Amino acid sequence: DALTRMTSMTLRHGANVHMGVQQLEKVRGDMTCFAKSMARALKKYIPDGTKEEGACPECESKELIRQEGCITCTQCAWSKCV
């Protein structure tokens, strides 16, 4: 309950949804935990092409973007969702 209220408040006051999703994805737990479920729901509001931090685990390129809700490498086409 508190997590949903805080997320709602921060988004209403101009918080970046991308940064919120990044933080929710760092929560420990499996894909059925509430924070991970919220992150999955909010991902659809992140525009395609948004740059991500980090390096590709396949080719070590730093060219990562969000594409259809998934983190994807522009160099080798690796996707976190596959």
PDB file of C-alpha atoms in Angstrom:
ATOM      1  CA  ASP A   1       0.000   0.000   0.000  1.00  0.00           C
ATOM      2  CA  ALA A   2       2.759   2.447   0.947  1.00  0.00           C
ATOM      3  CA  LEU A   3       4.781   1.659  -2.190  1.00  0.00           C
ATOM      4  CA  THR A   4       1.851   2.382  -4.490  1.00  0.00           C
ATOM      5  CA  ARG A   5       1.033   5.648  -2.710  1.00  0.00           C
ATOM      6  CA  MET A   6       4.655   6.861  -2.822  1.00  0.00           C
ATOM      7  CA  THR A   7       4.979   5.924  -6.500  1.00  0.00           C
ATOM      8  CA  SER A   8       1.735   7.715  -7.313  1.00  0.00           C
ATOM      9  CA  MET A   9       2.815  10.838  -5.454  1.00  0.00           C
ATOM     10  CA  THR A  10       6.253  11.018  -7.068  1.00  0.00           C
ATOM     11  CA  LEU A  11       4.856  10.535 -10.583  1.00  0.00           C
ATOM     12  CA  ARG A  12       2.206  13.207 -10.009  1.00  0.00           C
ATOM     13  CA  HIS A  13       4.922  15.649  -9.002  1.00  0.00           C
ATOM     14  CA  GLY A  14       7.052  15.132 -12.092  1.00  0.00           C
ATOM     15  CA  ALA A  15       9.367  12.280 -11.157  1.00  0.00           C
ATOM     16  CA  ASN A  16      10.961  10.479 -14.098  1.00  0.00           C
ATOM     17  CA  VAL A  17       9.173   7.141 -14.622  1.00  0.00           C
ATOM     18  CA  HIS A  18      12.379   5.684 -16.101  1.00  0.00           C
ATOM     19  CA  MET A  19      14.311   6.338 -12.897  1.00  0.00           C
ATOM     20  CA  GLY A  20      11.488   4.845 -10.828  1.00  0.00           C
ATOM     21  CA  VAL A  21      11.480   1.674 -12.898  1.00  0.00           C
ATOM     22  CA  GLN A  22      15.271   1.390 -12.593  1.00  0.00           C
ATOM     23  CA  GLN A  23      14.972   1.514  -8.802  1.00  0.00           C
ATOM     24  CA  LEU A  24      12.071  -0.952  -8.652  1.00  0.00           C
ATOM     25  CA  GLU A  25      14.038  -3.414 -10.818  1.00  0.00           C
ATOM     26  CA  LYS A  26      16.820  -3.429  -8.205  1.00  0.00           C
ATOM     27  CA  VAL A  27      14.526  -4.841  -5.521  1.00  0.00           C
ATOM     28  CA  ARG A  28      15.382  -8.398  -4.532  1.00  0.00           C
ATOM     29  CA  GLY A  29      12.802 -11.044  -5.234  1.00  0.00           C
ATOM     30  CA  ASP A  30      11.357 -13.044  -8.053  1.00  0.00           C
ATOM     31  CA  MET A  31       9.179 -11.701 -10.830  1.00  0.00           C
ATOM     32  CA  THR A  32       6.007 -12.161  -8.763  1.00  0.00           C
ATOM     33  CA  CYS A  33       7.018  -9.775  -5.968  1.00  0.00           C
ATOM     34  CA  PHE A  34       4.982  -6.576  -5.885  1.00  0.00           C
ATOM     35  CA  ALA A  35       7.832  -4.162  -6.704  1.00  0.00           C
ATOM     36  CA  LYS A  36       8.814  -6.195  -9.794  1.00  0.00           C
ATOM     37  CA  SER A  37       5.161  -6.293 -10.877  1.00  0.00           C
ATOM     38  CA  MET A  38       4.939  -2.512 -10.556  1.00  0.00           C
ATOM     39  CA  ALA A  39       8.119  -2.111 -12.594  1.00  0.00           C
ATOM     40  CA  ARG A  40       6.673  -4.303 -15.368  1.00  0.00           C
ATOM     41  CA  ALA A  41       3.488  -2.222 -15.440  1.00  0.00           C
ATOM     42  CA  LEU A  42       5.355   1.103 -15.502  1.00  0.00           C
ATOM     43  CA  LYS A  43       7.832   0.026 -18.219  1.00  0.00           C
ATOM     44  CA  LYS A  44       5.241   0.583 -20.929  1.00  0.00           C
ATOM     45  CA  TYR A  45       5.385   4.315 -20.179  1.00  0.00           C
ATOM     46  CA  ILE A  46       9.132   4.564 -20.894  1.00  0.00           C
ATOM     47  CA  PRO A  47       9.626   5.745 -24.491  1.00  0.00           C
ATOM     48  CA  ASP A  48      11.452   3.381 -26.865  1.00  0.00           C
ATOM     49  CA  GLY A  49      15.046   4.453 -27.413  1.00  0.00           C
ATOM     50  CA  THR A  50      15.616   5.668 -23.839  1.00  0.00           C
ATOM     51  CA  LYS A  51      19.288   5.094 -22.983  1.00  0.00           C
ATOM     52  CA  GLU A  52      20.185   2.687 -20.174  1.00  0.00           C
ATOM     53  CA  GLU A  53      23.239   2.618 -17.933  1.00  0.00           C
ATOM     54  CA  GLY A  54      25.580  -0.356 -17.855  1.00  0.00           C
ATOM     55  CA  ALA A  55      27.257  -2.636 -20.350  1.00  0.00           C
ATOM     56  CA  CYS A  56      25.962  -5.451 -22.528  1.00  0.00           C
ATOM     57  CA  PRO A  57      26.793  -8.866 -21.011  1.00  0.00           C
ATOM     58  CA  GLU A  58      27.396 -10.287 -24.510  1.00  0.00           C
ATOM     59  CA  CYS A  59      29.607  -7.716 -26.261  1.00  0.00           C
ATOM     60  CA  GLU A  60      30.349  -5.268 -23.389  1.00  0.00           C
ATOM     61  CA  SER A  61      29.050  -2.330 -25.437  1.00  0.00           C
ATOM     62  CA  LYS A  62      27.631   0.575 -23.458  1.00  0.00           C
ATOM     63  CA  GLU A  63      24.966   1.182 -26.120  1.00  0.00           C
ATOM     64  CA  LEU A  64      21.924  -0.081 -24.211  1.00  0.00           C
ATOM     65  CA  ILE A  65      18.417   1.250 -24.818  1.00  0.00           C
ATOM     66  CA  ARG A  66      14.837   0.412 -23.828  1.00  0.00           C
ATOM     67  CA  GLN A  67      12.941  -1.184 -26.693  1.00  0.00           C
ATOM     68  CA  GLU A  68       9.359  -2.373 -26.121  1.00  0.00           C
ATOM     69  CA  GLY A  69       9.979  -2.423 -22.359  1.00  0.00           C
ATOM     70  CA  CYS A  70      13.186  -4.481 -22.562  1.00  0.00           C
ATOM     71  CA  ILE A  71      16.807  -3.466 -22.207  1.00  0.00           C
ATOM     72  CA  THR A  72      18.416  -4.110 -25.603  1.00  0.00           C
ATOM     73  CA  CYS A  73      21.958  -3.720 -26.968  1.00  0.00           C
ATOM     74  CA  THR A  74      22.154  -1.694 -30.176  1.00  0.00           C
ATOM     75  CA  GLN A  75      25.438  -3.347 -31.169  1.00  0.00           C
ATOM     76  CA  CYS A  76      24.720  -7.091 -30.938  1.00  0.00           C
ATOM     77  CA  ALA A  77      20.896  -7.132 -30.461  1.00  0.00           C
ATOM     78  CA  TRP A  78      21.125  -8.841 -27.046  1.00  0.00           C
ATOM     79  CA  SER A  79      17.933  -8.371 -25.033  1.00  0.00           C
ATOM     80  CA  LYS A  80      17.408  -8.856 -21.304  1.00  0.00           C
ATOM     81  CA  CYS A  81      13.924 -10.230 -22.018  1.00  0.00           C
ATOM     82  CA  VAL A  82      15.063 -13.132 -24.189  1.00  0.00           C
TER      83      VAL A  82
END
